[in-house]
GROMACS .gro file of C-alpha atoms in nm:
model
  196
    1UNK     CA    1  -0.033  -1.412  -0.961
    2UNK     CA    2  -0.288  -1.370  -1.251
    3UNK     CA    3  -0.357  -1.141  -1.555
    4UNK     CA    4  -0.628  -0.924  -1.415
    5UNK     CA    5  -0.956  -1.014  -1.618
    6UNK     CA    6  -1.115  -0.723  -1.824
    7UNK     CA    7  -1.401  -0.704  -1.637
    8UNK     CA    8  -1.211  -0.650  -1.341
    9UNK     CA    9  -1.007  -0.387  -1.508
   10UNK     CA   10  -1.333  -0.239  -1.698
   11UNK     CA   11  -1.510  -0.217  -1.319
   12UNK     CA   12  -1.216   0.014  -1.182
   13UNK     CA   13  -1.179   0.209  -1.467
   14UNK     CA   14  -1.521   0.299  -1.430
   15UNK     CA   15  -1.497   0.363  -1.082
   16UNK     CA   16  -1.164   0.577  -1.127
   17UNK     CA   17  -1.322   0.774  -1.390
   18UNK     CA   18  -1.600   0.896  -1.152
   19UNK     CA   19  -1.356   0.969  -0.909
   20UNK     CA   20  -1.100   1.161  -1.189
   21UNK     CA   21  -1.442   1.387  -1.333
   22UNK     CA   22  -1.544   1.471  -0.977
   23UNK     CA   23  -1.195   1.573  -0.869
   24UNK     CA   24  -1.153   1.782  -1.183
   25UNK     CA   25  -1.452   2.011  -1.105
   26UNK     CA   26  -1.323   2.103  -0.832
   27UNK     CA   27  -1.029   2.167  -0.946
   28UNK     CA   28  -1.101   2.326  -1.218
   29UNK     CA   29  -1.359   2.526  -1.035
   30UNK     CA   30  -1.703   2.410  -1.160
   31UNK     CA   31  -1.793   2.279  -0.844
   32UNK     CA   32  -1.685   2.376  -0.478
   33UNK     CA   33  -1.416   2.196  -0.273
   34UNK     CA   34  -1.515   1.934  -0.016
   35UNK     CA   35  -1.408   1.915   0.340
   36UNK     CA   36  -1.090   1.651   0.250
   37UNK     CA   37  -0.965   1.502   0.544
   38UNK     CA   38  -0.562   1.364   0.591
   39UNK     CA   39  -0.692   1.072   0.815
   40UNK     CA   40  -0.386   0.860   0.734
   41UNK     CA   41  -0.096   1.088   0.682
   42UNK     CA   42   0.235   0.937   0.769
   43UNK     CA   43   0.306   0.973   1.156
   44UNK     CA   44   0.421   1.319   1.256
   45UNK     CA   45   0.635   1.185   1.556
   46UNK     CA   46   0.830   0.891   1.334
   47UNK     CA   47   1.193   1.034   1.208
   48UNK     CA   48   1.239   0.927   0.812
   49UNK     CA   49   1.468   0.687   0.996
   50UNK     CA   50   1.161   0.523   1.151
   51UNK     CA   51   0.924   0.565   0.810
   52UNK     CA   52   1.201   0.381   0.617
   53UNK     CA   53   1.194   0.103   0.872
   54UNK     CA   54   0.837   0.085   0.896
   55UNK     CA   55   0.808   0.119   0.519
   56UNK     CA   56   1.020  -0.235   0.481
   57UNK     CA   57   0.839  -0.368   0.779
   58UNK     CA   58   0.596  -0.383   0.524
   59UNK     CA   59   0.724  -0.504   0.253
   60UNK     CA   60   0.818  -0.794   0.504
   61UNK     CA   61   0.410  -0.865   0.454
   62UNK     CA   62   0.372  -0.854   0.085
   63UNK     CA   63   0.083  -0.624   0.068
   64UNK     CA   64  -0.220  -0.789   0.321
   65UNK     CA   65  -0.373  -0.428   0.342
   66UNK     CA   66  -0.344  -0.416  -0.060
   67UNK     CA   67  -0.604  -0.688  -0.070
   68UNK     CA   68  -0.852  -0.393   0.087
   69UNK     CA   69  -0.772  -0.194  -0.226
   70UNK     CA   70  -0.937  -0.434  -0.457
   71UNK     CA   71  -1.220  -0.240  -0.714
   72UNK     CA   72  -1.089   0.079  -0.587
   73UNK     CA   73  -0.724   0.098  -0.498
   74UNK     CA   74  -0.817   0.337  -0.232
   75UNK     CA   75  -0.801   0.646  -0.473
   76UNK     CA   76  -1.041   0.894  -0.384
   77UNK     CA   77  -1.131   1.264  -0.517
   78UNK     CA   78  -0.834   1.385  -0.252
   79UNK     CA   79  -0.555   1.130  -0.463
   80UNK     CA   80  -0.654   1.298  -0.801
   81UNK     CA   81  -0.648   1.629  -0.693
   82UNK     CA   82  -0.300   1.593  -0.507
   83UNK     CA   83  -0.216   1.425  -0.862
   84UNK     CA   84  -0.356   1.724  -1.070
   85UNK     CA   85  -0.177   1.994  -0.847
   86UNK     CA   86   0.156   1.813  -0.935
   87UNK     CA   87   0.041   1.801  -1.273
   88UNK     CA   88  -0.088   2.144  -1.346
   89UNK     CA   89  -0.151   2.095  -1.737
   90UNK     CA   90  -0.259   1.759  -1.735
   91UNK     CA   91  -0.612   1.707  -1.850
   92UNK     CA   92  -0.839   1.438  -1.698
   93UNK     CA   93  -0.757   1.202  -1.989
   94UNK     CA   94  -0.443   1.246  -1.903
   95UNK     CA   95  -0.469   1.164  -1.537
   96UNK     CA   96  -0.682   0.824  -1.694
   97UNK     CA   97  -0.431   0.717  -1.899
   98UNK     CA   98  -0.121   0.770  -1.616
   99UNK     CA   99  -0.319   0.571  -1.371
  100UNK     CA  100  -0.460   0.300  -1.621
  101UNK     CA  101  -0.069   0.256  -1.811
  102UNK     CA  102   0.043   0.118  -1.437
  103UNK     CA  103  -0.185  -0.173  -1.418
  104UNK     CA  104   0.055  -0.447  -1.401
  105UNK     CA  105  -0.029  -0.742  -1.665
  106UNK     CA  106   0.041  -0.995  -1.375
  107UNK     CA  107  -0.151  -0.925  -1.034
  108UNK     CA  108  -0.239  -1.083  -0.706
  109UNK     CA  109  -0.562  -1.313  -0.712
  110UNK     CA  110  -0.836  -1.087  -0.541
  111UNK     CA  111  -0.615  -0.812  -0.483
  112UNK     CA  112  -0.559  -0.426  -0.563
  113UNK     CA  113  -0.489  -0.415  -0.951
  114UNK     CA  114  -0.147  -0.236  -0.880
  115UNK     CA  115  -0.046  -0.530  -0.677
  116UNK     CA  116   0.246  -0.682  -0.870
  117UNK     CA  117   0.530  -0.956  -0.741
  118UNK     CA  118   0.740  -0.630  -0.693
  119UNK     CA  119   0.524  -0.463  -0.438
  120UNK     CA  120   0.269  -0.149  -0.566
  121UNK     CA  121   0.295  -0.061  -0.965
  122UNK     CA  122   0.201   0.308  -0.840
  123UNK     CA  123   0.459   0.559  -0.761
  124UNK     CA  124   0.384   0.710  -0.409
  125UNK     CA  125   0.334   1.012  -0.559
  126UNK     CA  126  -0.006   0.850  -0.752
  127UNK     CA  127  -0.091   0.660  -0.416
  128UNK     CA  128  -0.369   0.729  -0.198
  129UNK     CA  129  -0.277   0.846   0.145
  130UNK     CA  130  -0.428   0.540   0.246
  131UNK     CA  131  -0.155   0.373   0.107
  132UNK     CA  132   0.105   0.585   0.238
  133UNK     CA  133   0.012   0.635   0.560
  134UNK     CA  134  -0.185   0.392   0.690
  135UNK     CA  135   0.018   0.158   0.962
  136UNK     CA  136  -0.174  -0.181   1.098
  137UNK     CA  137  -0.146  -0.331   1.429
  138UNK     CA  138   0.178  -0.432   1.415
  139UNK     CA  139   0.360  -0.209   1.262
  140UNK     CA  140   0.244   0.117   1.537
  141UNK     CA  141   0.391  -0.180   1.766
  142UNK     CA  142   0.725  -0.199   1.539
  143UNK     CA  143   0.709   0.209   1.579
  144UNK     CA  144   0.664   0.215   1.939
  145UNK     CA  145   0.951  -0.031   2.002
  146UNK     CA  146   1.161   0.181   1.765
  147UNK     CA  147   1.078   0.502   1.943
  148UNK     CA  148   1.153   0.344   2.310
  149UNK     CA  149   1.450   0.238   2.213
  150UNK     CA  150   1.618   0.459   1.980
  151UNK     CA  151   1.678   0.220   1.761
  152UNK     CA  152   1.681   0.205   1.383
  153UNK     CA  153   1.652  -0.248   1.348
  154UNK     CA  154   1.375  -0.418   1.431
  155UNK     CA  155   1.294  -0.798   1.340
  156UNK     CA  156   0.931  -0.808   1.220
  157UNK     CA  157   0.752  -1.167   1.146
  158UNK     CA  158   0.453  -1.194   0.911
  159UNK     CA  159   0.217  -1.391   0.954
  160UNK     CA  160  -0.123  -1.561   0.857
  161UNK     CA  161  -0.317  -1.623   1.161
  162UNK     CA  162  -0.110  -1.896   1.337
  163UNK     CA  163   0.154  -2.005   1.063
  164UNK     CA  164   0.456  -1.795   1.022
  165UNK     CA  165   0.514  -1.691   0.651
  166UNK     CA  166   0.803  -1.471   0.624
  167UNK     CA  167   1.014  -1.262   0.876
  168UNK     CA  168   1.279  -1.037   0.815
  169UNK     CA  169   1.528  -0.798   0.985
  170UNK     CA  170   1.477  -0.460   0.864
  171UNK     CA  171   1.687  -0.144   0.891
  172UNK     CA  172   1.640   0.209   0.694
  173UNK     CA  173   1.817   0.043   0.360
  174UNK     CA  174   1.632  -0.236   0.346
  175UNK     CA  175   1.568  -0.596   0.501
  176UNK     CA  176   1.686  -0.975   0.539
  177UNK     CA  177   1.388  -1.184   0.448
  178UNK     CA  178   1.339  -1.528   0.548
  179UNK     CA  179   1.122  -1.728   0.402
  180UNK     CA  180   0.961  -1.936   0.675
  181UNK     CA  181   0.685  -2.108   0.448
  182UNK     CA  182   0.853  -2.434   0.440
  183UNK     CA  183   0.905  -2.485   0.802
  184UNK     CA  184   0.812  -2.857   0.882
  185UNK     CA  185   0.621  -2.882   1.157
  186UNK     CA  186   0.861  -2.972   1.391
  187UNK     CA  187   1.055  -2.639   1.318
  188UNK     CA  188   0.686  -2.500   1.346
  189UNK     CA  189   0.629  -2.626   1.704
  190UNK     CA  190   0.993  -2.534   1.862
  191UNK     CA  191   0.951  -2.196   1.735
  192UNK     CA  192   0.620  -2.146   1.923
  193UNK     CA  193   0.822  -2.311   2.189
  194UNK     CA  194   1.055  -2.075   2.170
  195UNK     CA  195   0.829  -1.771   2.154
  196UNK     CA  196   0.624  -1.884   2.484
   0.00000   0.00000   0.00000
């Protein structure tokens, strides 16, 4: 965790104020809508059962997809638009000063500037569809073991190329994390025993 520097904060400011002009012409109408696609909206087939699972499935990771966001928090014309329909009076200062007020003061090294020891500083509302919808690897795996088996628990285990880092067992209402970082190496090599 660090105190993102200013010209890290001054480069996405810049960036996000690009983005917040060009999504108010269009929406105010001085410029014609583009063809904005929904690539990563939440899975259609997944029951909010499932999405809650999935959504602490992630938190079981600590945000390894968040260091992606980093310059741009994956906000794009489509984010401020969905932002300014909710928001039908506010004015693109308005929309700078709601996005820039969430910037936590403590951050992940080389992460996205809303990544805070608490998870994402943005409301989902604010997020980029990106950020809510977008499952990795592991967690379509998590879904498709959840859909085969009707079952609403699943036991997910981050980790960092060959070390294990955290795991939890995660249900709709939350999870059981367990921290797995200080593992000594002969804990290490009986649980890839075990796992083989």
């Amino acid at each position: 965790m660090k105190q993102p520097s200013k010209r890290q904060i001054g480069e996405f400011v810049d960036r996000l104020t690009q983005v917040i002009s060009h999504a108010a012409q269009i929406h105010f109408g001085s410029v014609p809508a583009e063809d904005l696609t929904d690539e990563y909206d939440k899975p259609t087939d997944a029951t909010p059962r499932q999405l809650a699972v999935l959504g602490n499935g992630c938190a079981v990771c600590r945000g390894h997809c968040c260091s992606q966001g980093k310059g741009h928090a994956f906000i794009s014309v489509d984010t401020i638009l969905k932002y300014l329909n909710a928001n039908p009076t506010a004015r693109p200062r308005d929309v700078l000063q709601a996005y820039v007020s969430r910037i936590g003061s403590r951050t992940y090294a080389d992460s996205c500037v809303y990544h805070s020891q608490n998870g994402c500083e943005l409301p989902r509302e604010m997020r980029s569809k990106v950020c809510n919808g977008y499952l990795c690897k592991g967690l379509y795996s998590v879904l498709s073991q959840l859909q085969e088996n009707e079952s609403s628990t699943a036991f997910v285990v981050a980790t960092d190329q060959n070390h294990v880092l955290r795991a939890g067992v995660i249900d709709p209402a939350g999870h059981q994390l367990y921290d797995c970082a200080e593992l000594s190496s002969d804990d290490q090599t009986t649980s890839n025993q075990a796992e083989a």
